[in-house]
Each structure stands twice: as structure tokens, then as C-alpha cells.
Amino acid sequence: MLHIYDTLSRTKVPFKPVEAGRVRMYVCGMTVYDYCHLGHARMLVGFDVVQRWLRASGLQVDYVRNITDIDDKIIRRAVQTGRRISEVTSFFIDAMHADERALGVQTPDHEPRATGHIGDMLDIIGKLEDKGLAYRAEDGDVNFAVRGFPGYGKLSGKSLDDLRAGERVAVASGKRDPLDFVLWKSAKPEEPDDTKWPSAYGMGRPGWHIECSAMSKSLLGLPLDIHGGGPDLKFPHHENEIAQTEGAFGGRLANVWMHCGPLMVDADKMSKSLNNFRTIRQTIALGEPDDDKADYTSNPREAEMVRFFIVRNHYRSPQNYTPDNLADAQNALDRLYQALANVTADGQGVDWNEPQAQAFRAAMNDDFNTSGAVAALFQLAAEANKTGSARTAGQLKALAGLLGLLQQDPQTYLRTATRYKAGTQPQAAAASLDDNAIQALIDARAAAKRERNFAEADRIRSVLREAGIELEDKPGGATNWRRV
């Protein structure tokens, strides 16, 4: 039985959907004012694996991941660049989708945009006002009265006394309490016209937190089976979502809360505010960070390396980013592909009676323990290399497919250049020899061996190794090669 760590109860709980056989999962997505970085990739890939395993377990999944397309940062970007809000958001939504395709992230069932649910947000604000949980401030904003909601702080474990004014929440003159947060922002004269909507409270726009309350309730109903997001959303975003939704409708917003762990750079979380981030497209060598024409098909080897780097760690654990860690992930993924290059998979799908498949399933049912599942893959790779069993290779490929891995042609994958090598900073991938030149040298080496000119054969191997090409002689005289 699947068990999931619930952030709210701080325990692993058996997963029982509200409706048998159906899972309603909502994950907070991107605020689209810039390119996605590796910290975002961890969230995107992490919850992609979650929904894949739920579906593989025979469950019908309604997966909603929203897009925040109205926000202070988006407005600043639009003003700075002289573009309309919709132009900014459309540009970065397209870039995000390209990143997701490169990483093998499947499209969610629904991808609502906040601007499409303004009416739903205003309905919730009206309900909160009727219940005395929302008030109109002198500055025209509508705020949530935090001290009127008894359960505030239950997700993050923060008490109201701990949340002193000025530490976590900026004090605004229109608030009755510095902990109160905005539900509806009154329009300012200097703000662009396309950031304003009419309401009973005057022209304005929604606060960030109310957006997810409206979209999740509208598309999935209450309670959600799973609500997920990045580590920095636990407080205040998800705490505020709980207060708004449960304050307006009663009951529970979600039965299980999931939060992935942070991606660290040294001792700090990777984030744009700290300027220590690396974009997905920079990491996969798909183009410059501001290049919207980057080729997202040019290096599938490095794209899958990034996915593997994320998947082989448990989603809740902190994960450290360094180029060497990416190189280590590249080398490990190469070993799995090498097993499939050595033994042709039979393509019969997963045999769940096989011991490693059972270990894989047990790991995934233990709070989506992908590190344990990947360990089962390496056991299968070792067995395939030892026995040459097409069935074992098929099992390896089929199980890896449940994680979105090992679905490329092994020879094509291994012959694609990579920039990531242990002990070095990422460099331009070596391309001194194309595939035809490599094959010509391999043929020349084979001829030298037939003529028993082993010195020449060794020289050619050395030339290829210097060019980053590793050879593997197979029984019967064939030679495989790969880039390292």
C-alpha cells in the first residue's frame, strides 16, 4: 500500500483517495516572469514522478498544476521591458513548456492560469467577508484577518506569537494586524491597465495566495487528495491557502500535503532572490539564458542527466548542486544505458513477480522513494551485463520508463557529446570527430588488428580516447563506441 509523508501531520500516512480509484492532485506551479532554474526543475520532475507512479498503480489521476500570470514581479518585468503583461507571460510560459519537454515532464491534465479565475477568487473573498474573515482596509485593499482563523500556523508549525511584526510579513498601514495578508489589491494609478479588473471593491487585482484557493476548488473540488509544491511555499503561501479555503468553505483543503526538498548551492537554497541560480537551459547547454530560440533537441543526453540527477535523490531530501554532482549523475546514467547497449531489451513490459521489480514497487510505495527504485535499476543492469538476458534488460528499461528514464536508443544516447566531466567546470562538448570519422578510425583499427599490427591498433584507440571516445570490443569482432 502506498504511504506518503504528510507535511501537516508530520507522519507517513496510508494513501486513501476520497473517491476510490481517483486522485485529485493540485501542485503550485510557476510564476512566469523569468526562465525556470534547477530548483524549479526539481519540483517539476518530482511531481511528474509522483503522478506517473499513481497512474502506474492503476489510479485515475486529475493532475492540476497552475500558472501564476499576474503578480508584482510580472508587472515589474512588463514595465521594465515595455511589453504587455500577456506578452511577458506568454513568452515565459512557452519557455517553461520547452524546459518541461526537454526534461521529460508530462503535461498536467489541467494547467489553469490565474487570470482565468478572477471571478472564482472574488466569490471566495465575498464568502470570507460575510464570515468576518476579510475586511476592507483604508488603502482600498481587502485583507484576511489572520487572528480570526483559529488553525492558522498548523501546516508550518508557527504560532501567532512566533510571527512577530516585521520579521516575516511587511507591515502595511491599512492592516489591522501586521500578520494579515492581502486578498485583493486596490489598483494604483501608475500600474498598467491590463493589471486591473473590476470588482465590488473597486478596480484591482488578486493577491497571490487567493489564486490557488480559487483554481484548486474550481477544478478539483474539496478536499484535495494531494496538494504539493516547493519547499518555500509551506509558509506563507500554503498556510494562507488553508486559512482562505477552510475559512470560506469549512472542512479540509487537502488530505495530504507534499513538499519537495530544496536544491542547495553550498549552504543556501537555489533561488533568484539570492542570484545563485542556474537555469535549466543553461545546464542542458541548449542556448544562452536569454535565448528563446534555444535548441531543445540538441542534447537529450544532458537533459536526461538533469532528470536522473533529480530522480535518484528522494524528493523530500535536500539536494546539493555542483557541476561535479551533475557529472557523477551523467556517469551513473551512462552505466545504465551501457547495459542496454550491451543487451537488447525484449520489450515485454514489467514482470512484477521478479525480485527487483518487487523492490522497485516497495520503494515507490514508501513515499515515492526513487533512490531505492534507482538502486533496483542498477541491480538489473548488473544482472543484464552478467547474464546477457534480454528479459532482464527489458525489465530494466520498462521499470526505468516509470520514472521517465532510459527510453532513448542506447547507442544514440552514448554517442551524444556531453559537457559534464568530473573535476571540471562544464565546457563546450567535444566535437572534433563526427560519427563518420569515428567509424573510419574504428574500421582502420580493425584492419590493423587483422594484420596483427597491434601497435597501430593501440595508437588508434589512444587517438579516439584523446577525443573523448571510448571503445568496447564485443565477441565476434564488433566494436561499440561511446563519448565520455
Short mmCIF file of C-alpha atoms in Angstrom, two decimals:
data_model
loop_
_atom_site.label_atom_id
_atom_site.label_comp_id
_atom_site.label_asym_id
_atom_site.label_seq_id
_atom_site.Cartn_x
_atom_site.Cartn_y
_atom_site.Cartn_z
CA MET A 1 0.00 0.00 0.00
CA LEU A 2 1.23 3.47 -0.86
CA HIS A 3 2.30 5.62 2.11
CA ILE A 4 3.03 9.36 1.73
CA TYR A 5 4.70 11.74 4.14
CA ASP A 6 2.09 14.37 5.04
CA THR A 7 3.64 17.73 5.91
CA LEU A 8 0.62 18.70 8.01
CA SER A 9 0.60 15.67 10.31
CA ARG A 10 4.40 15.24 10.02
CA THR A 11 3.98 11.48 9.57
CA LYS A 12 3.79 8.95 6.77
CA VAL A 13 0.15 8.11 6.19
CA PRO A 14 -1.53 5.37 4.13
CA PHE A 15 -2.89 6.96 0.98
CA LYS A 16 -6.65 6.59 0.63
CA PRO A 17 -8.23 8.80 -2.03
CA VAL A 18 -11.53 10.46 -1.19
CA GLU A 19 -13.05 8.73 -4.20
CA ALA A 20 -11.83 5.15 -4.66
CA GLY A 21 -9.62 4.80 -7.73
CA ARG A 22 -9.37 8.54 -8.41
CA VAL A 23 -6.72 11.02 -7.27
CA ARG A 24 -7.24 14.78 -7.29
CA MET A 25 -3.80 16.39 -7.10
CA TYR A 26 -3.01 20.10 -7.17
CA VAL A 27 0.55 21.42 -7.37
CA CYS A 28 1.53 25.08 -7.23
CA GLY A 29 3.33 25.91 -10.46
CA MET A 30 5.43 28.71 -11.87
CA THR A 31 5.14 32.47 -11.60
CA VAL A 32 6.06 33.24 -15.19
CA TYR A 33 8.30 36.31 -15.18
CA ASP A 34 11.64 34.62 -15.95
CA TYR A 35 13.23 31.34 -17.07
CA CYS A 36 12.96 28.25 -14.87
CA HIS A 37 16.04 27.28 -12.84
CA LEU A 38 17.18 23.92 -11.47
CA GLY A 39 15.26 24.43 -8.24
CA HIS A 40 12.09 24.64 -10.34
CA ALA A 41 13.22 21.57 -12.26
CA ARG A 42 13.32 19.62 -9.01
CA MET A 43 9.68 20.45 -8.29
CA LEU A 44 8.56 19.80 -11.87
CA VAL A 45 10.33 16.44 -12.14
CA GLY A 46 9.48 15.41 -8.57
CA PHE A 47 5.73 15.75 -9.01
CA ASP A 48 5.93 14.34 -12.54
CA VAL A 49 7.30 11.15 -10.98
CA VAL A 50 4.52 11.20 -8.37
CA GLN A 51 1.75 11.39 -10.97
CA ARG A 52 3.47 8.75 -13.13
CA TRP A 53 3.59 6.30 -10.21
CA LEU A 54 -0.02 6.97 -9.22
CA ARG A 55 -1.10 6.18 -12.78
CA ALA A 56 1.16 3.11 -12.94
CA SER A 57 -0.56 1.95 -9.74
CA GLY A 58 -3.88 1.85 -11.59
CA LEU A 59 -5.31 5.13 -10.29
CA GLN A 60 -7.13 7.74 -12.36
CA VAL A 61 -5.27 11.00 -11.77
CA ASP A 62 -6.64 14.50 -12.22
CA TYR A 63 -3.42 16.49 -12.05
CA VAL A 64 -3.67 20.28 -11.91
CA ARG A 65 -0.59 22.50 -11.91
CA ASN A 66 -1.36 26.18 -12.14
CA ILE A 67 0.38 29.14 -13.72
CA THR A 68 0.58 32.46 -11.87
CA ASP A 69 0.29 35.01 -14.66
CA ILE A 70 -0.46 38.12 -12.60
CA ASP A 71 1.98 39.16 -9.87
CA ASP A 72 4.14 42.08 -8.76
CA LYS A 73 7.25 40.55 -10.36
CA ILE A 74 5.45 40.07 -13.67
CA ILE A 75 4.25 43.67 -13.61
CA ARG A 76 7.78 44.93 -12.94
CA ARG A 77 9.12 42.83 -15.83
CA ALA A 78 6.46 44.20 -18.17
CA VAL A 79 7.14 47.81 -17.18
CA GLN A 80 10.92 47.34 -17.49
CA THR A 81 10.64 45.81 -20.97
CA GLY A 82 7.79 47.96 -22.24
CA ARG A 83 5.62 44.94 -23.02
CA ARG A 84 2.08 43.99 -22.14
CA ILE A 85 1.54 41.57 -19.27
CA SER A 86 0.20 38.91 -21.65
CA GLU A 87 3.29 39.21 -23.86
CA VAL A 88 5.61 38.66 -20.90
CA THR A 89 3.68 35.69 -19.55
CA SER A 90 3.16 34.02 -22.94
CA PHE A 91 6.90 34.26 -23.66
CA PHE A 92 7.93 32.61 -20.38
CA ILE A 93 5.13 30.03 -20.49
CA ASP A 94 6.46 28.88 -23.86
CA ALA A 95 9.99 28.73 -22.41
CA MET A 96 8.74 26.74 -19.41
CA HIS A 97 6.97 24.25 -21.67
CA ALA A 98 10.17 23.79 -23.69
CA ASP A 99 12.09 23.14 -20.46
CA GLU A 100 9.50 20.56 -19.41
CA ARG A 101 9.67 18.74 -22.74
CA ALA A 102 13.46 18.60 -22.50
CA LEU A 103 13.22 17.09 -19.00
CA GLY A 104 10.55 14.56 -19.99
CA VAL A 105 7.94 16.20 -17.75
CA GLN A 106 4.49 15.13 -18.87
CA THR A 107 1.81 17.77 -19.38
CA PRO A 108 -0.60 18.04 -16.42
CA ASP A 109 -4.27 17.30 -17.05
CA HIS A 110 -5.13 20.95 -16.39
CA GLU A 111 -2.87 23.99 -16.42
CA PRO A 112 -5.09 26.92 -15.36
CA ARG A 113 -3.89 30.49 -15.46
CA ALA A 114 -4.77 32.74 -12.55
CA THR A 115 -6.22 35.41 -14.81
CA GLY A 116 -8.85 32.92 -15.97
CA HIS A 117 -10.29 32.57 -12.45
CA ILE A 118 -10.72 36.14 -11.22
CA GLY A 119 -14.46 35.59 -10.69
CA ASP A 120 -13.82 32.50 -8.55
CA MET A 121 -11.38 34.48 -6.41
CA LEU A 122 -13.89 37.28 -5.85
CA ASP A 123 -16.53 34.73 -4.84
CA ILE A 124 -14.22 33.33 -2.14
CA ILE A 125 -13.34 36.83 -0.92
CA GLY A 126 -17.05 37.60 -0.63
CA LYS A 127 -17.62 34.47 1.47
CA LEU A 128 -14.71 35.39 3.74
CA GLU A 129 -16.07 38.91 4.16
CA ASP A 130 -19.51 37.54 5.06
CA LYS A 131 -17.89 35.37 7.77
CA GLY A 132 -15.89 38.22 9.22
CA LEU A 133 -12.56 36.82 7.99
CA ALA A 134 -11.94 39.56 5.42
CA TYR A 135 -12.14 43.33 5.73
CA ARG A 136 -11.70 46.37 3.51
CA ALA A 137 -8.77 48.50 4.56
CA GLU A 138 -8.45 52.27 4.30
CA ASP A 139 -5.96 51.94 1.45
CA GLY A 140 -8.56 50.09 -0.66
CA ASP A 141 -7.08 46.59 -0.23
CA VAL A 142 -9.10 43.67 1.08
CA ASN A 143 -7.20 41.71 3.73
CA PHE A 144 -7.59 38.39 5.50
CA ALA A 145 -7.94 38.67 9.28
CA VAL A 146 -5.43 36.01 10.39
CA ARG A 147 -6.37 36.07 14.07
CA GLY A 148 -9.94 35.23 13.16
CA PHE A 149 -8.90 31.79 11.84
CA PRO A 150 -8.08 29.54 14.82
CA GLY A 151 -5.98 26.99 12.90
CA TYR A 152 -3.50 29.43 11.41
CA GLY A 153 0.04 28.06 11.61
CA LYS A 154 -0.88 24.36 11.70
CA LEU A 155 0.95 23.48 8.47
CA SER A 156 4.19 25.33 9.13
CA GLY A 157 4.13 24.77 12.89
CA LYS A 158 4.34 28.51 13.53
CA SER A 159 2.29 30.09 16.29
CA LEU A 160 0.92 33.61 16.00
CA ASP A 161 3.21 34.68 18.82
CA ASP A 162 6.20 33.46 16.81
CA LEU A 163 5.22 35.56 13.82
CA ARG A 164 6.24 38.94 15.17
CA ALA A 165 5.61 42.01 13.06
CA GLY A 166 8.38 42.91 10.64
CA GLU A 167 10.12 39.53 10.66
CA ARG A 168 8.05 37.55 8.20
CA VAL A 169 5.34 39.92 6.99
CA ALA A 170 5.82 43.51 5.94
CA VAL A 171 3.66 45.92 7.96
CA ALA A 172 1.19 47.88 5.85
CA SER A 173 -0.70 50.87 7.24
CA GLY A 174 -4.03 49.51 6.04
CA LYS A 175 -3.79 46.28 8.04
CA ARG A 176 -5.43 45.77 11.39
CA ASP A 177 -2.71 43.29 12.27
CA PRO A 178 0.74 43.00 10.67
CA LEU A 179 0.11 39.26 10.12
CA ASP A 180 -2.92 39.89 7.91
CA PHE A 181 -2.38 39.29 4.20
CA VAL A 182 -3.93 40.80 1.12
CA LEU A 183 -6.76 39.11 -0.79
CA TRP A 184 -7.48 41.89 -3.27
CA LYS A 185 -5.08 44.71 -4.16
CA SER A 186 -6.54 48.07 -4.99
CA ALA A 187 -5.39 49.37 -8.36
CA LYS A 188 -2.71 52.05 -8.38
CA PRO A 189 -2.80 54.86 -10.98
CA GLU A 190 0.73 54.10 -12.20
CA GLU A 191 0.03 50.41 -12.84
CA PRO A 192 -0.70 49.21 -16.41
CA ASP A 193 -4.36 48.95 -17.41
CA ASP A 194 -4.06 45.24 -18.15
CA THR A 195 -3.33 44.54 -14.47
CA LYS A 196 -6.74 45.76 -13.26
CA TRP A 197 -10.10 44.01 -13.01
CA PRO A 198 -13.47 45.39 -11.84
CA SER A 199 -14.88 44.13 -8.54
CA ALA A 200 -17.22 45.08 -5.71
CA TYR A 201 -14.10 46.51 -4.05
CA GLY A 202 -13.17 48.68 -7.00
CA MET A 203 -10.62 48.12 -9.74
CA GLY A 204 -7.76 45.92 -8.67
CA ARG A 205 -6.15 42.52 -8.87
CA PRO A 206 -5.94 39.41 -6.69
CA GLY A 207 -3.33 38.70 -4.07
CA TRP A 208 -1.09 35.73 -4.79
CA HIS A 209 -2.46 33.34 -2.19
CA ILE A 210 -6.13 33.57 -3.19
CA GLU A 211 -5.29 32.44 -6.72
CA CYS A 212 -4.54 28.82 -5.80
CA SER A 213 -7.51 28.58 -3.44
CA ALA A 214 -9.78 29.52 -6.34
CA MET A 215 -8.19 27.34 -9.01
CA SER A 216 -7.95 24.18 -6.90
CA LYS A 217 -11.55 24.47 -5.66
CA SER A 218 -12.88 25.27 -9.14
CA LEU A 219 -11.15 22.43 -10.98
CA LEU A 220 -10.97 19.65 -8.38
CA GLY A 221 -13.42 20.39 -5.58
CA LEU A 222 -12.75 19.82 -1.88
CA PRO A 223 -10.98 18.19 -0.24
CA LEU A 224 -8.00 17.61 -2.50
CA ASP A 225 -6.32 14.23 -2.18
CA ILE A 226 -2.84 15.74 -2.58
CA HIS A 227 -1.65 19.34 -2.52
CA GLY A 228 2.02 19.83 -3.38
CA GLY A 229 4.66 22.39 -4.08
CA GLY A 230 8.19 23.58 -3.49
CA PRO A 231 9.77 23.87 -0.03
CA ASP A 232 9.45 27.66 0.16
CA LEU A 233 5.65 27.53 -0.29
CA LYS A 234 4.87 25.88 3.04
CA PHE A 235 4.83 29.31 4.65
CA PRO A 236 3.25 31.66 3.95
CA HIS A 237 1.62 30.55 0.70
CA HIS A 238 0.17 27.19 1.68
CA GLU A 239 -0.56 28.35 5.21
CA ASN A 240 -2.59 31.20 3.73
CA GLU A 241 -4.32 28.89 1.26
CA ILE A 242 -5.52 26.75 4.14
CA ALA A 243 -6.81 29.78 6.02
CA GLN A 244 -8.68 31.15 2.99
CA THR A 245 -10.17 27.92 1.71
CA GLU A 246 -11.09 26.35 5.02
CA GLY A 247 -12.26 29.72 6.32
CA ALA A 248 -14.62 30.11 3.37
CA PHE A 249 -15.87 26.55 2.94
CA GLY A 250 -15.08 24.66 6.16
CA GLY A 251 -13.65 21.14 6.16
CA ARG A 252 -10.15 20.39 4.89
CA LEU A 253 -8.38 21.86 1.91
CA ALA A 254 -6.24 18.74 1.36
CA ASN A 255 -5.87 15.32 2.93
CA VAL A 256 -2.15 15.05 2.15
CA TRP A 257 0.38 17.89 1.85
CA MET A 258 3.60 17.18 -0.05
CA HIS A 259 6.66 19.42 -0.29
CA CYS A 260 9.85 18.59 -2.17
CA GLY A 261 13.20 19.39 -0.58
CA PRO A 262 15.35 22.37 -1.53
CA LEU A 263 18.10 22.37 -4.12
CA MET A 264 21.13 23.79 -2.34
CA VAL A 265 24.16 25.71 -3.57
CA ASP A 266 26.63 25.34 -0.72
CA ALA A 267 24.58 26.28 2.36
CA ASP A 268 21.90 28.32 0.57
CA LYS A 269 18.77 27.35 -1.31
CA MET A 270 18.97 27.97 -5.05
CA SER A 271 16.77 30.95 -5.75
CA LYS A 272 16.52 34.01 -7.93
CA SER A 273 16.45 36.31 -4.90
CA LEU A 274 19.96 35.10 -3.91
CA ASN A 275 21.18 35.22 -7.52
CA ASN A 276 22.76 31.78 -7.11
CA PHE A 277 20.58 30.00 -9.63
CA ARG A 278 21.34 28.23 -12.87
CA THR A 279 18.61 27.96 -15.47
CA ILE A 280 17.51 24.67 -16.94
CA ARG A 281 18.53 25.73 -20.44
CA GLN A 282 21.99 26.82 -19.29
CA THR A 283 22.53 23.46 -17.61
CA ILE A 284 21.45 21.38 -20.59
CA ALA A 285 23.53 23.53 -22.95
CA LEU A 286 20.52 24.42 -25.01
CA GLY A 287 21.46 28.03 -25.52
CA GLU A 288 22.20 31.23 -23.69
CA PRO A 289 19.95 32.01 -20.72
CA ASP A 290 18.10 34.71 -22.68
CA ASP A 291 17.91 32.73 -25.92
CA ASP A 292 14.27 31.92 -26.67
CA LYS A 293 15.37 30.09 -29.83
CA ALA A 294 17.49 27.54 -27.93
CA ASP A 295 17.54 24.06 -29.48
CA TYR A 296 15.81 21.77 -27.01
CA THR A 297 16.56 18.64 -29.03
CA SER A 298 20.31 19.17 -29.41
CA ASN A 299 21.44 17.38 -26.26
CA PRO A 300 19.00 14.76 -24.97
CA ARG A 301 21.87 13.12 -23.08
CA GLU A 302 22.39 16.11 -20.80
CA ALA A 303 18.64 16.69 -20.48
CA GLU A 304 18.14 13.17 -19.17
CA MET A 305 21.19 13.61 -16.97
CA VAL A 306 19.41 16.50 -15.21
CA ARG A 307 16.29 14.40 -14.75
CA PHE A 308 18.35 11.49 -13.40
CA PHE A 309 20.26 13.85 -11.07
CA ILE A 310 16.89 14.80 -9.54
CA VAL A 311 15.22 11.37 -9.57
CA ARG A 312 17.99 9.42 -7.89
CA ASN A 313 17.51 11.53 -4.74
CA HIS A 314 14.43 11.27 -2.53
CA TYR A 315 12.08 14.15 -3.30
CA ARG A 316 11.96 15.37 0.32
CA SER A 317 15.72 15.40 0.93
CA PRO A 318 17.87 18.50 0.44
CA GLN A 319 19.99 18.11 -2.69
CA ASN A 320 23.25 19.88 -3.42
CA TYR A 321 24.06 21.29 -6.85
CA THR A 322 27.63 21.31 -8.16
CA PRO A 323 28.95 20.58 -11.66
CA ASP A 324 30.70 17.52 -10.19
CA ASN A 325 27.39 16.20 -8.87
CA LEU A 326 25.92 16.54 -12.35
CA ALA A 327 28.97 14.77 -13.82
CA ASP A 328 28.50 11.95 -11.32
CA ALA A 329 24.87 11.66 -12.35
CA GLN A 330 25.95 11.59 -16.01
CA ASN A 331 28.41 8.75 -15.35
CA ALA A 332 25.83 6.73 -13.42
CA LEU A 333 23.18 7.17 -16.10
CA ASP A 334 25.74 6.18 -18.73
CA ARG A 335 26.28 2.86 -16.90
CA LEU A 336 22.57 2.06 -17.11
CA TYR A 337 22.50 2.90 -20.82
CA GLN A 338 25.65 0.84 -21.37
CA ALA A 339 23.83 -2.22 -20.03
CA LEU A 340 21.06 -1.65 -22.58
CA ALA A 341 23.65 -1.13 -25.32
CA ASN A 342 25.25 -4.47 -24.44
CA VAL A 343 21.98 -6.45 -24.26
CA THR A 344 18.94 -5.80 -26.42
CA ALA A 345 15.79 -5.42 -24.28
CA ASP A 346 12.92 -7.77 -25.10
CA GLY A 347 10.17 -5.14 -24.81
CA GLN A 348 7.67 -7.31 -22.91
CA GLY A 349 6.97 -4.80 -20.13
CA VAL A 350 7.29 -5.15 -16.35
CA ASP A 351 7.14 -8.56 -14.68
CA TRP A 352 6.02 -7.63 -11.15
CA ASN A 353 6.85 -11.11 -9.86
CA GLU A 354 10.56 -10.52 -10.48
CA PRO A 355 12.52 -9.65 -7.27
CA GLN A 356 13.92 -6.32 -8.44
CA ALA A 357 10.51 -5.21 -9.69
CA GLN A 358 9.11 -6.02 -6.26
CA ALA A 359 11.92 -4.00 -4.65
CA PHE A 360 11.20 -1.13 -7.06
CA ARG A 361 7.48 -1.17 -6.18
CA ALA A 362 8.16 -1.37 -2.44
CA ALA A 363 10.46 1.66 -2.68
CA MET A 364 7.97 3.73 -4.68
CA ASN A 365 5.14 2.82 -2.33
CA ASP A 366 7.28 4.07 0.55
CA ASP A 367 6.71 7.79 -0.01
CA PHE A 368 7.94 7.69 -3.62
CA ASN A 369 11.45 6.59 -2.62
CA THR A 370 13.05 6.98 -6.03
CA SER A 371 16.55 6.46 -4.62
CA GLY A 372 15.52 2.93 -3.65
CA ALA A 373 13.86 2.41 -7.03
CA VAL A 374 17.04 3.52 -8.84
CA ALA A 375 19.05 1.04 -6.74
CA ALA A 376 16.84 -1.73 -8.17
CA LEU A 377 17.65 -0.47 -11.68
CA PHE A 378 21.38 -0.83 -11.04
CA GLN A 379 20.85 -4.36 -9.76
CA LEU A 380 19.08 -5.21 -13.01
CA ALA A 381 21.84 -3.57 -15.06
CA ALA A 382 24.48 -5.65 -13.27
CA GLU A 383 22.46 -8.81 -13.89
CA ALA A 384 21.95 -7.97 -17.56
CA ASN A 385 25.68 -7.39 -18.02
CA LYS A 386 26.46 -10.68 -16.30
CA THR A 387 23.88 -12.94 -17.95
CA GLY A 388 23.19 -11.23 -21.28
CA SER A 389 19.47 -11.79 -20.62
CA ALA A 390 17.18 -9.88 -22.97
CA ARG A 391 14.38 -10.32 -20.42
CA THR A 392 16.44 -8.68 -17.68
CA ALA A 393 17.34 -5.79 -19.99
CA GLY A 394 13.66 -5.46 -20.86
CA GLN A 395 12.79 -5.34 -17.17
CA LEU A 396 15.39 -2.61 -16.66
CA LYS A 397 14.02 -0.47 -19.47
CA ALA A 398 10.37 -0.97 -18.51
CA LEU A 399 10.87 -0.09 -14.85
CA ALA A 400 13.05 2.90 -15.71
CA GLY A 401 10.28 4.10 -18.01
CA LEU A 402 8.02 4.51 -14.98
CA LEU A 403 10.49 7.16 -13.80
CA GLY A 404 10.80 8.72 -17.26
CA LEU A 405 14.29 7.29 -17.81
CA LEU A 406 16.20 5.04 -20.29
CA GLN A 407 13.78 5.48 -23.19
CA GLN A 408 16.35 6.75 -25.72
CA ASP A 409 18.16 4.47 -28.15
CA PRO A 410 21.23 3.39 -26.15
CA GLN A 411 23.74 3.79 -28.96
CA THR A 412 22.41 7.23 -29.92
CA TYR A 413 22.48 8.30 -26.28
CA LEU A 414 26.04 7.09 -25.65
CA ARG A 415 27.33 8.70 -28.84
CA THR A 416 25.97 12.14 -27.95
CA ALA A 417 28.59 14.53 -26.61
CA THR A 418 28.38 15.80 -23.04
CA ARG A 419 29.97 18.78 -21.32
CA TYR A 420 29.94 17.29 -17.83
CA LYS A 421 33.11 15.58 -16.63
CA ALA A 422 34.14 15.06 -13.01
CA GLY A 423 36.57 17.62 -11.63
CA THR A 424 35.93 20.24 -14.32
CA GLN A 425 33.55 23.08 -14.95
CA PRO A 426 31.04 22.49 -17.80
CA GLN A 427 32.79 23.03 -21.11
CA ALA A 428 31.79 23.00 -24.75
CA ALA A 429 31.15 19.41 -25.80
CA ALA A 430 33.98 17.97 -27.85
CA ALA A 431 33.01 17.64 -31.49
CA SER A 432 36.39 17.19 -33.13
CA LEU A 433 35.30 13.86 -34.61
CA ASP A 434 31.89 13.25 -36.12
CA ASP A 435 30.29 9.82 -36.26
CA ASN A 436 31.65 9.04 -39.74
CA ALA A 437 35.22 9.96 -38.74
CA ILE A 438 34.94 7.80 -35.63
CA GLN A 439 33.71 4.82 -37.62
CA ALA A 440 36.51 5.25 -40.15
CA LEU A 441 39.09 5.07 -37.34
CA ILE A 442 37.37 2.02 -35.86
CA ASP A 443 37.49 0.33 -39.28
CA ALA A 444 41.18 1.23 -39.63
CA ARG A 445 41.86 -0.23 -36.19
CA ALA A 446 40.04 -3.44 -37.10
CA ALA A 447 42.16 -3.71 -40.27
CA ALA A 448 45.34 -3.17 -38.24
CA LYS A 449 44.33 -5.93 -35.83
CA ARG A 450 43.65 -8.33 -38.72
CA GLU A 451 47.18 -7.59 -40.00
CA ARG A 452 48.45 -8.17 -36.43
CA ASN A 453 49.73 -4.60 -36.35
CA PHE A 454 48.75 -4.19 -32.71
CA ALA A 455 50.87 -1.08 -32.19
CA GLU A 456 48.82 0.74 -34.83
CA ALA A 457 45.58 -0.59 -33.33
CA ASP A 458 46.63 0.72 -29.91
CA ARG A 459 47.60 4.06 -31.41
CA ILE A 460 44.15 4.46 -32.97
CA ARG A 461 42.46 3.58 -29.66
CA SER A 462 44.60 6.26 -27.98
CA VAL A 463 43.66 8.83 -30.63
CA LEU A 464 39.98 8.09 -30.06
CA ARG A 465 40.36 8.19 -26.28
CA GLU A 466 42.03 11.61 -26.50
CA ALA A 467 39.00 12.76 -28.49
CA GLY A 468 36.67 11.52 -25.74
CA ILE A 469 35.68 8.28 -27.48
CA GLU A 470 35.71 5.02 -25.52
CA LEU A 471 35.75 1.70 -27.40
CA GLU A 472 34.32 -1.62 -26.29
CA ASP A 473 35.27 -4.71 -28.28
CA LYS A 474 32.47 -7.28 -28.45
CA PRO A 475 32.64 -11.02 -29.05
CA GLY A 476 32.74 -11.79 -32.75
CA GLY A 477 34.83 -8.75 -33.66
CA ALA A 478 32.28 -5.93 -33.42
CA THR A 479 33.26 -2.72 -31.64
CA ASN A 480 30.84 -0.36 -29.85
CA TRP A 481 31.81 3.19 -29.02
CA ARG A 482 30.58 5.97 -26.79
CA ARG A 483 31.51 9.52 -25.91
CA VAL A 484 32.81 10.10 -22.39
#
